[in-house]
Coordinates of C-alpha atoms and ligand atoms in Angstrom, one line a residue:
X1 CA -26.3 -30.3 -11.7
X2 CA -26.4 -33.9 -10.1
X3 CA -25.5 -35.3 -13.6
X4 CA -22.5 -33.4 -13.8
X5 CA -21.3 -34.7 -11.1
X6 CA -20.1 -37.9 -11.9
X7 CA -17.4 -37.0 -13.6
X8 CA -16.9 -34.1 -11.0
X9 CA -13.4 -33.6 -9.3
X10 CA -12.4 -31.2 -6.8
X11 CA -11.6 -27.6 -8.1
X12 CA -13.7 -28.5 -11.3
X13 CA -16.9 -27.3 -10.4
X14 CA -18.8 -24.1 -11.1
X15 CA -22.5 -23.7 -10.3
X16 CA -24.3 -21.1 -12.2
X17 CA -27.8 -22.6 -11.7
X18 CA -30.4 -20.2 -9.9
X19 CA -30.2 -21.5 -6.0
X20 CA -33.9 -19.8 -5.1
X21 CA -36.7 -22.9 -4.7
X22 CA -40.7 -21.6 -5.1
X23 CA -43.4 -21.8 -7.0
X24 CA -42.3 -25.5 -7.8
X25 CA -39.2 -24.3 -10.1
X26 CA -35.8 -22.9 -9.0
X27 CA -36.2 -19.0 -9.1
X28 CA -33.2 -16.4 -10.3
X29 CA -32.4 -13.7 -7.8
X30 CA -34.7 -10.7 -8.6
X31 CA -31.2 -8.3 -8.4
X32 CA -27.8 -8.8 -7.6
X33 CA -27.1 -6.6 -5.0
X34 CA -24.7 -7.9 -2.1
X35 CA -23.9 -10.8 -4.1
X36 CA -21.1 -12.3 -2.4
X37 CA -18.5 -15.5 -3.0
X38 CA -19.3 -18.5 -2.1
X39 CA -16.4 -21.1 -1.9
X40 CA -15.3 -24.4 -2.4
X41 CA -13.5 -25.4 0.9
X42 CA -11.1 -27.9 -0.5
X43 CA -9.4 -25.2 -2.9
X44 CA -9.9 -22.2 -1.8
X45 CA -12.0 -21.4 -5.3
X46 CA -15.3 -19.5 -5.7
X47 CA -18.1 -22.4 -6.1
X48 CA -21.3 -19.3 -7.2
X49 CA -22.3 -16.5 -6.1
X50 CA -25.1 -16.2 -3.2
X51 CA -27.8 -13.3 -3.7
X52 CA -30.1 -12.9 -0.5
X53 CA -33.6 -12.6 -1.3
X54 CA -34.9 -9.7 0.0
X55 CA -38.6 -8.7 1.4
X56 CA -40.5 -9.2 -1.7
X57 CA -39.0 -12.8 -2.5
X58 CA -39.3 -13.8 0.6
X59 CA -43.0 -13.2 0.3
X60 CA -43.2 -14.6 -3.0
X61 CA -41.8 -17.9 -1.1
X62 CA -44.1 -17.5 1.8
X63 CA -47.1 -17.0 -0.7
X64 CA -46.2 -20.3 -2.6
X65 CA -45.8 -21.9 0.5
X66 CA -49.0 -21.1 2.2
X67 CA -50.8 -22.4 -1.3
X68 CA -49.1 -25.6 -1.3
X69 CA -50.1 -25.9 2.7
X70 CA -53.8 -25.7 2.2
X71 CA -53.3 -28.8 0.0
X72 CA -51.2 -30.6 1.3
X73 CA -53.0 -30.4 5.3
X74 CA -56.2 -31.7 4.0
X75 CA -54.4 -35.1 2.3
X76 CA -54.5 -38.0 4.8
X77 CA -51.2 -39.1 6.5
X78 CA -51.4 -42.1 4.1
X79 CA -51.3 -40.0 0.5
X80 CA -48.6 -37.8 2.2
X81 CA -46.8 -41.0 3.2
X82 CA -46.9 -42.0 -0.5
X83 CA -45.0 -38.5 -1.8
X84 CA -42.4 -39.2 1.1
X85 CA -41.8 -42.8 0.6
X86 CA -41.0 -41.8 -3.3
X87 CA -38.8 -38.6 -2.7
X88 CA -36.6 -40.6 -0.1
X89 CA -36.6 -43.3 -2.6
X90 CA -34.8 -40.5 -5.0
X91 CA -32.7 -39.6 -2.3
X92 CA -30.9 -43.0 -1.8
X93 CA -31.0 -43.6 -5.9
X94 CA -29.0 -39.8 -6.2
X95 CA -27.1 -40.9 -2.9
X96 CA -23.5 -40.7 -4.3
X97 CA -24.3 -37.4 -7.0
X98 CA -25.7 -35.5 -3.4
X99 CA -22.8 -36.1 -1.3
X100 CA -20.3 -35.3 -3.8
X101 CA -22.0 -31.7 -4.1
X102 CA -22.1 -32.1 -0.6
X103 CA -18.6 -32.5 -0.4
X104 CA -17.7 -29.8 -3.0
X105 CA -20.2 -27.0 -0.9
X106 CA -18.8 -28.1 2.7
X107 CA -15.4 -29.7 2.7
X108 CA -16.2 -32.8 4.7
X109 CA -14.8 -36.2 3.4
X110 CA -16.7 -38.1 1.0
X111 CA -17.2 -41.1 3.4
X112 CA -18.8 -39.1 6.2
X113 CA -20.9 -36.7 3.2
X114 CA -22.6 -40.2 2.0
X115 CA -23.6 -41.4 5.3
X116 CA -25.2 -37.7 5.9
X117 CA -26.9 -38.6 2.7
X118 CA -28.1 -42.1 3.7
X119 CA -29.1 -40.5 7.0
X120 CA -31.5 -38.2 5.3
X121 CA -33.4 -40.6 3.3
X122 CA -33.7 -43.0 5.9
X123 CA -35.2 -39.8 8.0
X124 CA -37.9 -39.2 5.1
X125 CA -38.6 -42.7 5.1
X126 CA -39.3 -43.1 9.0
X127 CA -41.6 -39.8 9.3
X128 CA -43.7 -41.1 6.1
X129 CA -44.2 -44.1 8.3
X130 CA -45.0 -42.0 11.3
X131 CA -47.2 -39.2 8.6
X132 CA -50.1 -42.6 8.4
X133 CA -50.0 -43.0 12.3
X134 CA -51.0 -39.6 13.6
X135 CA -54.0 -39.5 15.7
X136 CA -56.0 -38.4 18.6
X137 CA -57.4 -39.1 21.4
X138 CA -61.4 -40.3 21.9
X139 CA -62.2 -39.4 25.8
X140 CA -65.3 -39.7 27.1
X141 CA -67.7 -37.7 29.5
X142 CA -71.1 -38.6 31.5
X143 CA -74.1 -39.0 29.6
X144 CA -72.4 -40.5 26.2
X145 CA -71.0 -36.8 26.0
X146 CA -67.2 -37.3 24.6
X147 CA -64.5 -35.2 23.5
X148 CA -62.0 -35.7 21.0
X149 CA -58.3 -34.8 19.7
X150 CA -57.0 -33.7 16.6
X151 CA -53.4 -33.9 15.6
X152 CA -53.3 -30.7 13.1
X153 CA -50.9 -28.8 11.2
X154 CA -49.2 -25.7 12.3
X155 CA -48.7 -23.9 9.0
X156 CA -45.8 -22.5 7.1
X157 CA -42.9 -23.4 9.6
X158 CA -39.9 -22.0 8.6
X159 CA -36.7 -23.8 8.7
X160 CA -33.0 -22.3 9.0
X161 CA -29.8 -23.9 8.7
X162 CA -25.9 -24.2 10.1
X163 CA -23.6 -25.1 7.5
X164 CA -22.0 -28.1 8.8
X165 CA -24.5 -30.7 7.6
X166 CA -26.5 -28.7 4.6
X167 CA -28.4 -31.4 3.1
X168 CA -28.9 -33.2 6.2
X169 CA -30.3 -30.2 8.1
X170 CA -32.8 -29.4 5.5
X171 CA -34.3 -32.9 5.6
X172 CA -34.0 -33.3 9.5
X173 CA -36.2 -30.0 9.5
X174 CA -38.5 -31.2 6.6
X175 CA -39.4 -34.2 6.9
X176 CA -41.4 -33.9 10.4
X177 CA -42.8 -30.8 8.9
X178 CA -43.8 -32.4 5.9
X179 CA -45.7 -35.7 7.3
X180 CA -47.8 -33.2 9.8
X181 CA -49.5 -31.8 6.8
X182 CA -47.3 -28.1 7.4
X183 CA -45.5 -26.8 4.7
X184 CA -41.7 -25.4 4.8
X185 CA -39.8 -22.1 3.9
X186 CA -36.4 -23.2 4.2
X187 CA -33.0 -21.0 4.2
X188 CA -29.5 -22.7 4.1
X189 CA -26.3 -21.2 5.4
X190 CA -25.1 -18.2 3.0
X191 CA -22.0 -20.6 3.6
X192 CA -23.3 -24.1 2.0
X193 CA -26.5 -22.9 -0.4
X194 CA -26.1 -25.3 -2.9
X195 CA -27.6 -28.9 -2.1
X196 CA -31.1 -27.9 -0.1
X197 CA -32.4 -26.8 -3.8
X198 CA -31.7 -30.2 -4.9
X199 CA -34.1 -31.6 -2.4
X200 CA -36.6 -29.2 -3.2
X201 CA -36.5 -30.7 -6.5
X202 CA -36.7 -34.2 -5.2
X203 CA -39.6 -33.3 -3.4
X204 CA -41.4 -31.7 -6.2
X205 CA -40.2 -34.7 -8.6
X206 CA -41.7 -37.2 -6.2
X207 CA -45.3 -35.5 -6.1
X208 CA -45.4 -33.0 -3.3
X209 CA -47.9 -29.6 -4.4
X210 CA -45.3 -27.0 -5.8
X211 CA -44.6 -24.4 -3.3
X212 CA -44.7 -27.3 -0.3
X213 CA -41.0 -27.0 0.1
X214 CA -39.0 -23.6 -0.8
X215 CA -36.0 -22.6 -0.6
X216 CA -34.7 -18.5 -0.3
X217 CA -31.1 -18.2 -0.1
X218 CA -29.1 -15.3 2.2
X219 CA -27.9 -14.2 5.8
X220 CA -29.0 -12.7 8.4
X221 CA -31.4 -10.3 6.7
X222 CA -33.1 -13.0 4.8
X223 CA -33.7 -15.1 8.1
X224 CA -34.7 -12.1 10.0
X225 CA -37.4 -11.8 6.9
X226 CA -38.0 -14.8 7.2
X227 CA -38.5 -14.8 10.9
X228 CA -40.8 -11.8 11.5
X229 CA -43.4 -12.7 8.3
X230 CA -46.6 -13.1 9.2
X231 CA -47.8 -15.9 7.7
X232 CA -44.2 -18.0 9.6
X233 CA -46.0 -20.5 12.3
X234 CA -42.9 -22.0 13.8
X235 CA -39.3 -21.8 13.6
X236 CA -37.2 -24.4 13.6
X237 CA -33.6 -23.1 13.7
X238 CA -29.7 -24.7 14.0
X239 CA -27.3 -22.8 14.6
X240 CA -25.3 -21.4 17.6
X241 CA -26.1 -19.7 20.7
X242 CA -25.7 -15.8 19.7
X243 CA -28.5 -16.0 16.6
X244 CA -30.4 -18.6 18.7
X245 CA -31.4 -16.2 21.0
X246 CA -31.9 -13.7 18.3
X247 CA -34.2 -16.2 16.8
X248 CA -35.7 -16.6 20.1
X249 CA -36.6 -12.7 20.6
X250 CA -38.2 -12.5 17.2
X251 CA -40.2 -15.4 17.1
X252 CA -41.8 -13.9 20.7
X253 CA -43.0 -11.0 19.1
X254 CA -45.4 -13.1 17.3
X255 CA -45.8 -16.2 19.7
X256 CA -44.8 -18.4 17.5
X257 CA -43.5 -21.6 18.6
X258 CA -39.3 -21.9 17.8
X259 CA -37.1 -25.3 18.1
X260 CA -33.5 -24.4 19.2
X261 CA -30.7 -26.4 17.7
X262 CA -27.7 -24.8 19.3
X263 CA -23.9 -25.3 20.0
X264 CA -22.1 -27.2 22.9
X265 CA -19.0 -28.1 24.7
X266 CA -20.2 -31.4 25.6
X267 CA -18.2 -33.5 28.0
X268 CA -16.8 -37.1 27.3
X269 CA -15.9 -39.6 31.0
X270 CA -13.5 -42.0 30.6
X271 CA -13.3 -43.8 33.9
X272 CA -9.9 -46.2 34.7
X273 CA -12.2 -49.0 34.4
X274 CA -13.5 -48.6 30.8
X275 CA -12.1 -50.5 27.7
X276 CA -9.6 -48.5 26.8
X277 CA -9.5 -49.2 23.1
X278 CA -13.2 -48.3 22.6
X279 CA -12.6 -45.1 24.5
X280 CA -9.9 -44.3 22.0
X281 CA -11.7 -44.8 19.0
X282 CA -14.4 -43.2 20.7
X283 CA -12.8 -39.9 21.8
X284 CA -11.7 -39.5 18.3
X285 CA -15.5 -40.3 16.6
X286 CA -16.6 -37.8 19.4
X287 CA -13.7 -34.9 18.0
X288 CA -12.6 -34.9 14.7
X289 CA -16.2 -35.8 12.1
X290 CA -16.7 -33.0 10.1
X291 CA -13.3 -31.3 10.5
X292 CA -14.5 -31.2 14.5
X293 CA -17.6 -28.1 13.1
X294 CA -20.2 -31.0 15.0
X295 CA -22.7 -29.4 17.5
X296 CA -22.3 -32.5 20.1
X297 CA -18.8 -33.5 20.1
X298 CA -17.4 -34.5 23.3
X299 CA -14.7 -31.7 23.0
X300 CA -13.8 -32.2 26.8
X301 CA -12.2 -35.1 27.3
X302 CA -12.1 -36.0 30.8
X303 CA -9.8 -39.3 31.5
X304 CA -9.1 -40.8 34.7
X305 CA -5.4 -39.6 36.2
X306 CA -4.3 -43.5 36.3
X307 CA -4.8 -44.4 32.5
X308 CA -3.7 -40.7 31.6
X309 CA -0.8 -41.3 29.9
X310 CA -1.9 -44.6 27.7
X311 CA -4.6 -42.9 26.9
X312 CA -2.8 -40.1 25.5
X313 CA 0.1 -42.3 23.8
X314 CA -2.1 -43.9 21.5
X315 CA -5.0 -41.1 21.0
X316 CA -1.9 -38.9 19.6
X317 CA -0.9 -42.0 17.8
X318 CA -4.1 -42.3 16.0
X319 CA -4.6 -38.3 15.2
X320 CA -1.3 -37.8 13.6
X321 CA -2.3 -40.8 10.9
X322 CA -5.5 -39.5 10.3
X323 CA -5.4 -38.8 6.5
X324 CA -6.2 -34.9 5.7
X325 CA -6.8 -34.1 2.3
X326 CA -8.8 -33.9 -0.9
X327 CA -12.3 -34.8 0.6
X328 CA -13.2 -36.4 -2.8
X329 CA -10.8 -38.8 -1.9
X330 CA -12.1 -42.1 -0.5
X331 CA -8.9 -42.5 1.6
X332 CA -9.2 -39.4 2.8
X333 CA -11.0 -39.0 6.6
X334 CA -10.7 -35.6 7.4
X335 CA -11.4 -32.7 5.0
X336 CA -10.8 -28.9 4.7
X337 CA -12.5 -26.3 6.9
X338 CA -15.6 -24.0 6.5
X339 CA -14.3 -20.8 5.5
X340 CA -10.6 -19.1 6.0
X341 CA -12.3 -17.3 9.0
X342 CA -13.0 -20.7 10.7
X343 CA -9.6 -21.8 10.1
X344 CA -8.5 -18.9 11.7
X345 CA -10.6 -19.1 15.0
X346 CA -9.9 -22.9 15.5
X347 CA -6.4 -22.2 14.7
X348 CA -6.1 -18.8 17.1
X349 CA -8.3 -20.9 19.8
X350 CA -4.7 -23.5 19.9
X351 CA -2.4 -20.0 20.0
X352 CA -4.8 -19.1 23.1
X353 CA -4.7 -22.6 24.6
X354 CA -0.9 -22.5 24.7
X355 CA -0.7 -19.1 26.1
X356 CA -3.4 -19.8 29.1
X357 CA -0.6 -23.3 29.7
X358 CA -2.4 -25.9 27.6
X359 CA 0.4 -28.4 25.5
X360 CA 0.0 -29.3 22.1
X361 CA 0.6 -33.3 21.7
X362 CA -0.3 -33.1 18.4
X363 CA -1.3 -30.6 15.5
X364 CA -3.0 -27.0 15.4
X365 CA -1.1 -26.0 12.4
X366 CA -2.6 -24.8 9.0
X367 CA -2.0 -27.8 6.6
X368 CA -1.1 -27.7 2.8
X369 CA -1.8 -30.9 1.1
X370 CA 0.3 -31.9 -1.2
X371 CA -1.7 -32.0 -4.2
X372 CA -1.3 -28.2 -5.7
X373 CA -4.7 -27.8 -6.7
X374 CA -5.5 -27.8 -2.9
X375 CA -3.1 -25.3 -1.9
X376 CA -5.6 -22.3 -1.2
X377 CA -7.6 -24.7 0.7
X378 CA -8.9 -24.4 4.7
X379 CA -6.8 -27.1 5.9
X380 CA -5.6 -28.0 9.7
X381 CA -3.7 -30.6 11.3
X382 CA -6.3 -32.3 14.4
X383 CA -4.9 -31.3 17.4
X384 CA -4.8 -32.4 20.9
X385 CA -4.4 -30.5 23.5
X386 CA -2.8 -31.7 26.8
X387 CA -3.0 -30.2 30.7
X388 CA -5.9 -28.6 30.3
X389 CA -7.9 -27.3 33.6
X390 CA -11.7 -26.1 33.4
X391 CA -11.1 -22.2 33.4
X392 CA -8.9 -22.4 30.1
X393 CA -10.7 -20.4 27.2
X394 CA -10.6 -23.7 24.7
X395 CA -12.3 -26.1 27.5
X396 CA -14.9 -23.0 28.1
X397 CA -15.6 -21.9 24.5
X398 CA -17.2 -23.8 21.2
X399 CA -14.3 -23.9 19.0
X400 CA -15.9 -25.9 16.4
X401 CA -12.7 -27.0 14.6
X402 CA -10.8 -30.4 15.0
X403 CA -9.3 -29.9 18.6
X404 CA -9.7 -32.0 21.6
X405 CA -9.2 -30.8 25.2
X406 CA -8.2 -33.3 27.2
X407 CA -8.8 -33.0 31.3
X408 CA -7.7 -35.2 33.9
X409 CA -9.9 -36.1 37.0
X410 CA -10.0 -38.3 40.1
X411 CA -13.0 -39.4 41.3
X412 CA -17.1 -39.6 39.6
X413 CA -18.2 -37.0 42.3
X414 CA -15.6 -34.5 41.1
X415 CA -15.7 -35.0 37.2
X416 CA -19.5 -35.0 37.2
X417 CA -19.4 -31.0 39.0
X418 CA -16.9 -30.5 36.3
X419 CA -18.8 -31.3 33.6
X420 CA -22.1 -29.9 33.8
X421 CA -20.3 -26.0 34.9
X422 CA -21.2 -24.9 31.8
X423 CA -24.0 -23.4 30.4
X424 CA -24.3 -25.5 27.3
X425 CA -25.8 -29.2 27.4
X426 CA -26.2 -30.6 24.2
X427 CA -24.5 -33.8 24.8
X428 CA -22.2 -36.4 26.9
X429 CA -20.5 -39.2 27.2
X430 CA -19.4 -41.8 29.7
X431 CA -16.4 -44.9 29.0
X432 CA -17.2 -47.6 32.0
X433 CA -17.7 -50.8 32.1
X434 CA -19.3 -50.6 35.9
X435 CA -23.2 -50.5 34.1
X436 CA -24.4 -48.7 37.5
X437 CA -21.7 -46.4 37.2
X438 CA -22.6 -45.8 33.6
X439 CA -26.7 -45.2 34.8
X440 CA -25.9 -43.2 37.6
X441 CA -23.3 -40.9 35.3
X442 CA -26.2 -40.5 32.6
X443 CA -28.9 -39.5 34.9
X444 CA -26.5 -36.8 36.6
X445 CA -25.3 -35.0 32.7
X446 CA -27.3 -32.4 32.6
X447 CA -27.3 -32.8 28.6
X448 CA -30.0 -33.8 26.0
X449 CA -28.2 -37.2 25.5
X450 CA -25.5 -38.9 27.1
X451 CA -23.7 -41.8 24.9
X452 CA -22.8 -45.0 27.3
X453 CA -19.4 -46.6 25.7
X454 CA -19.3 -44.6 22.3
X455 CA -19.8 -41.7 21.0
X456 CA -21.6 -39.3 18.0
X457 CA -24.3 -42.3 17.2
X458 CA -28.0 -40.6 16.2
X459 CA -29.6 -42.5 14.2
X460 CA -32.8 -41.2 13.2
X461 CA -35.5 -42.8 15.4
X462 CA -33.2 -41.4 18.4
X463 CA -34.3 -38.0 19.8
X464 CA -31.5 -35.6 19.6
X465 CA -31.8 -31.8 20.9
X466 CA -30.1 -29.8 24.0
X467 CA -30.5 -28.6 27.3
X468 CA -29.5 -25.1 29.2
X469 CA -28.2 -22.8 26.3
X470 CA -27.6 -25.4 23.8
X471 CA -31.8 -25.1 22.6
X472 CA -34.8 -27.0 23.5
X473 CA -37.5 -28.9 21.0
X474 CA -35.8 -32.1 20.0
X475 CA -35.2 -33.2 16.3
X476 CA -35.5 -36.6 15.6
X477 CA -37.5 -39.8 17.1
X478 CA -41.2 -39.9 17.6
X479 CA -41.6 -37.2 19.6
X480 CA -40.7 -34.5 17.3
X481 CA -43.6 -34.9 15.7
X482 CA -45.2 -32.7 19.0
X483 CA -43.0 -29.9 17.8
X484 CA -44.6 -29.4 14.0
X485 CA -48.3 -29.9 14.9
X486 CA -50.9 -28.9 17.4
X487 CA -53.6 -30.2 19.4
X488 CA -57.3 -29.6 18.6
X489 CA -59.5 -30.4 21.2
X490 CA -63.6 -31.2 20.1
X491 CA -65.9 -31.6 23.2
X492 CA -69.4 -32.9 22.1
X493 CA -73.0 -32.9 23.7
X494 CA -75.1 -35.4 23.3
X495 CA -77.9 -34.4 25.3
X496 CA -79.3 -31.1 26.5
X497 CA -77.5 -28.1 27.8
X498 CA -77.4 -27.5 31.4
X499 CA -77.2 -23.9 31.9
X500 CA -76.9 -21.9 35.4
X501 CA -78.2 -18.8 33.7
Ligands
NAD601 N1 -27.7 -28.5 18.0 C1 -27.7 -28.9 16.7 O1 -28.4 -29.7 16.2 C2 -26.7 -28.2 15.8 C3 -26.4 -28.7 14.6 C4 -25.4 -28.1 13.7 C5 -24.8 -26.9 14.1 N2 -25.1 -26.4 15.3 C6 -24.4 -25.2 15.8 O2 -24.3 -24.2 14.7 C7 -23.2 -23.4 14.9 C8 -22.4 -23.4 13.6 O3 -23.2 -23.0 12.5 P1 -23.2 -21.5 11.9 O4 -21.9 -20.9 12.0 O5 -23.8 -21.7 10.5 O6 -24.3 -20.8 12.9 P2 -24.9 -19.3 12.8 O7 -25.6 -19.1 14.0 O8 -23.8 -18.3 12.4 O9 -25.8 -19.4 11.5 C9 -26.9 -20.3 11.4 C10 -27.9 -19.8 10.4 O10 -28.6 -18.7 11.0 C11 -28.6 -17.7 10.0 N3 -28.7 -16.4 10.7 C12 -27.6 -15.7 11.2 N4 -28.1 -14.5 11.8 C13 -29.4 -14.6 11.7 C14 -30.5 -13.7 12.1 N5 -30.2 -12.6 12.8 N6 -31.7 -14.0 11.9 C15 -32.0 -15.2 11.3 N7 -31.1 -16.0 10.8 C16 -29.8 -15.7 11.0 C17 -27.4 -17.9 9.2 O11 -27.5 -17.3 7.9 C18 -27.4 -19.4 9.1 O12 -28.3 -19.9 8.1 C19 -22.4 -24.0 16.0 O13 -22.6 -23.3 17.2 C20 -23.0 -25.4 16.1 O14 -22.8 -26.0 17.4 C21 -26.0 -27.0 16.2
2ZO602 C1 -24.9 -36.7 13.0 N1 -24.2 -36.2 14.2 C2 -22.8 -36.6 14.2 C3 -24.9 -36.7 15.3 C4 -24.3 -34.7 14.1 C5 -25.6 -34.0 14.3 C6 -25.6 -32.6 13.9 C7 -24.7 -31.7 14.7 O1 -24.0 -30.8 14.3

């Protein structure tokens, strides 16, 4: 399919190919019952069709999996660093074919899809430089006694996806996995099932054991199969709160171990004293990337009452000229929607803002491109919305569309309370240039990051990952490689046992 798409347009598109991964091959759905549509966002078209495996393909998965595992664990970090190296190689070769199915399956503009794209191999090129590194610990007792550590594999960890950043997700999840020595059962959004196959492929192409990276496409039903097999040793989910915790419930049941990716309504300070035009460009890179469907955009905009209205002036300015359209496009910078029901919510979250007193500056209107072959797509004009106050439904909720909710405040004391009343904490941001100020702001967010003068920048050696209701495990950075292994402990005697009995 990736050689197709160089000559690939929008609305052009079909993909017939079977979107199953196991067994080192891509697998056709054993039946089609409730197939259903899959679209393509820019148009409005059907893409394929997506199947759900059911019980017995899920297994099949599972089984493959496990094989691939008990090969895979017993390499050293160095020969699983070799595979790695080579499938991210593939990666940033296929770089431009990936994000234009990417683009085609999600909506997103072409610029942002290829930066997901160079995200991802540069994420399975840092954790096959961590895979050589992984160690233990040598302690040692009286009498030349010692103990030692073992950084081990969990298992089969299974992996499940938002639809927002497909490939990206997939990678961010597998890659960790991967250099432990666990293998992964992966399932995408019913939403966005087409591009995680292609790295399974990559994977398999570059040398990994077949079965060491599947993919089983569906919904609920699939994930909850998925969740509750036997052989699953972890879960590593993104999504939002409500399945989260769904997630959550299941995976106690067996005591497995889960990572939490969830939403947010994550706060952005600007204080008076801050430069104003980074703010700007920064309230906009912290609300609008990915049609404004990103986990940890700063959605509340808090600005200080005295730069108020200059703030507003030229962030208005700037969202009316962003370009909407085809997402092939290179000029384009924002794309079409998820779904018609997204579309819907984002656009009935602006009907509710207006009604509970908010005022559009700007946008909150379906928007038809002018190019006919877009016309069915799920297009919306980025909207900001003006005199807000905390208890409004689109300050309070996730709206996950391009809207910004912009809040005035007076003094640090005040804004700070503001800010953390909610139950999510994924992430923040603070405009200053008073450097204490900007310390003091970041240690009081209660939020799993806090970005000081900009806004939406992870790269991948950063930890990224929420507090409260937004999750817990972290993704990303060193330290997630704690979250896809254990820790074996070996005590050894080296003389004789002293026994009270
Ligand atoms: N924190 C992060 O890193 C991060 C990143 C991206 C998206 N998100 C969040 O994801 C949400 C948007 O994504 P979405 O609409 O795809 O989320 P969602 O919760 O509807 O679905 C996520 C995934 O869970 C699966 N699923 C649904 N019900 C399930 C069940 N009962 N058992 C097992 N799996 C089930 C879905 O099929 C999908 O693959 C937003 O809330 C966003 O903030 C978080
Ligand atoms: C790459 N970003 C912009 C930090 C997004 C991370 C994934 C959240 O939805």
């Amino acid at each position: 399919i990736l050689d197709a798409m160089s000559g690939a347009s929008t609305g052009t598109l079909q993909v017939t190919d079977p979107l199953n991964f196991w067994g080192g091959r891509r697998v056709a759905p054993r039946q089609q019952a409730d197939a259903q549509d899959v679209f393509e966002p820019a148009t409005g078209r059907v893409l394929c069709q997506l199947i759900p495996c059911k019980a017995e393909e899920v297994d099949e998965a599972m089984q493959s999996a496990h094989t691939a595992y008990l090969k895979w664990s017993k390499m050293s970090g160095m020969e699983r660093a070799r595979v790695m190296l080579e499938a991210a190689r593939i990666i940033r070769e296929r770089r431009e074919a990936i994000s234009k199915l990417e683009v085609i399956n999600n909506g997103k503009s072409i610029t942002e899809a290829l930066a997901d794209i160079d995200f991802s191999w540069q994420c399975v090129e840092y954790y096959a430089g961590l895979a050589g590194t992984l160690a233990g610990q040598h302690i040692q007792l009286p009498s030349g006694a010692f103990a030692y550590t073992r950084r081990e594999a969990l298992g089969v960890c299974a992996g499940i996806g938002a639809f927002n950043y497909p490939f990206q997700i997939a990678v961010v999840k597998s890659a960790p996995a991967l250099a432990c020595g666990n293998a992964m059962v992966f399932k995408p959004s019913p939403m966005t099932p087409v591009t995680a196959v292609i790295l399974a492929e990559i994977y398999k192409e570059a040398g990994a054991p077949d079965g060491l990276f599947c993919v089983v496409q569906g919904g609920p039903e699939t994930g909850t199969l998925l969740c509750q097999h036997p052989m699953v040793a972890k879960v590593s989910f993104t999504g939002s709160v409500p399945t989260g915790k769904k997630i959550m419930e299941m995976s106690a049941k067996g005591v497995k171990p889960v990572t939490l990716e969830l939403g947010g309504k994550s706060p952005l300070i600007i204080f008076k004293d801050c430069e104003l035009e980074n703010a700007i460009k920064g309230a906009l890179m912290a609300n609008f990337l990915t049609q404004g469907q990103v986990c940890c955009n700063g959605t509340r905009v808090f600005v200080q009452r005295e730069i108020m209205p200059k703030f507003l002036e030229e962030v208005v300015k700037r969202t009316k000229a962003i370009p909407v359209g085809d997402p092939l496009l290179d000029a384009t910078r924002m794309g079409a929607l998820i779904s018609k029901p997204q579309l819907d919510k984002a656009l009935g979250f602006v009907s509710q803002a207006k009604k509970e007193g908010a005022k559009v500056l700007c946008g909150g209107e379906p928007f038809t491109p002018s190019d006919p072959n877009l016309a069915g797509g799920y297009y919306m004009s980025p909207c900001v919305l003006d005199s807000c106050r905390d208890d409004m439904t689109c300050v309070k909720e996730e709206i996950f569309g391009p809207v910004m909710s912009v809040l005035a405040f007076d003094t640090e004391e005040e804004v700070l309370q503001r800010a953390n009343s909610t139950t999510f904490g994924l992430a923040s941001g603070v405009f200053t240039r008073d450097i204490s100020r900007a310390h003091r702001v970041a240690e009081n967010l209660q939020a799993g990051t806090c970005f000081i003068n900009n806004y939406n920048v992870s790269p991948v050696e950063v930890p990224f990952g929420g507090y409260k209701n937004s999750g817990f495990g972290r993704e990303n950075g060193q330290v997630t490689i704690e979250y896809y292994s254990q820790l074996k402990t070996v005590v050894v005697e080296m003389g004789d046992v002293e026994s009270l009995f």
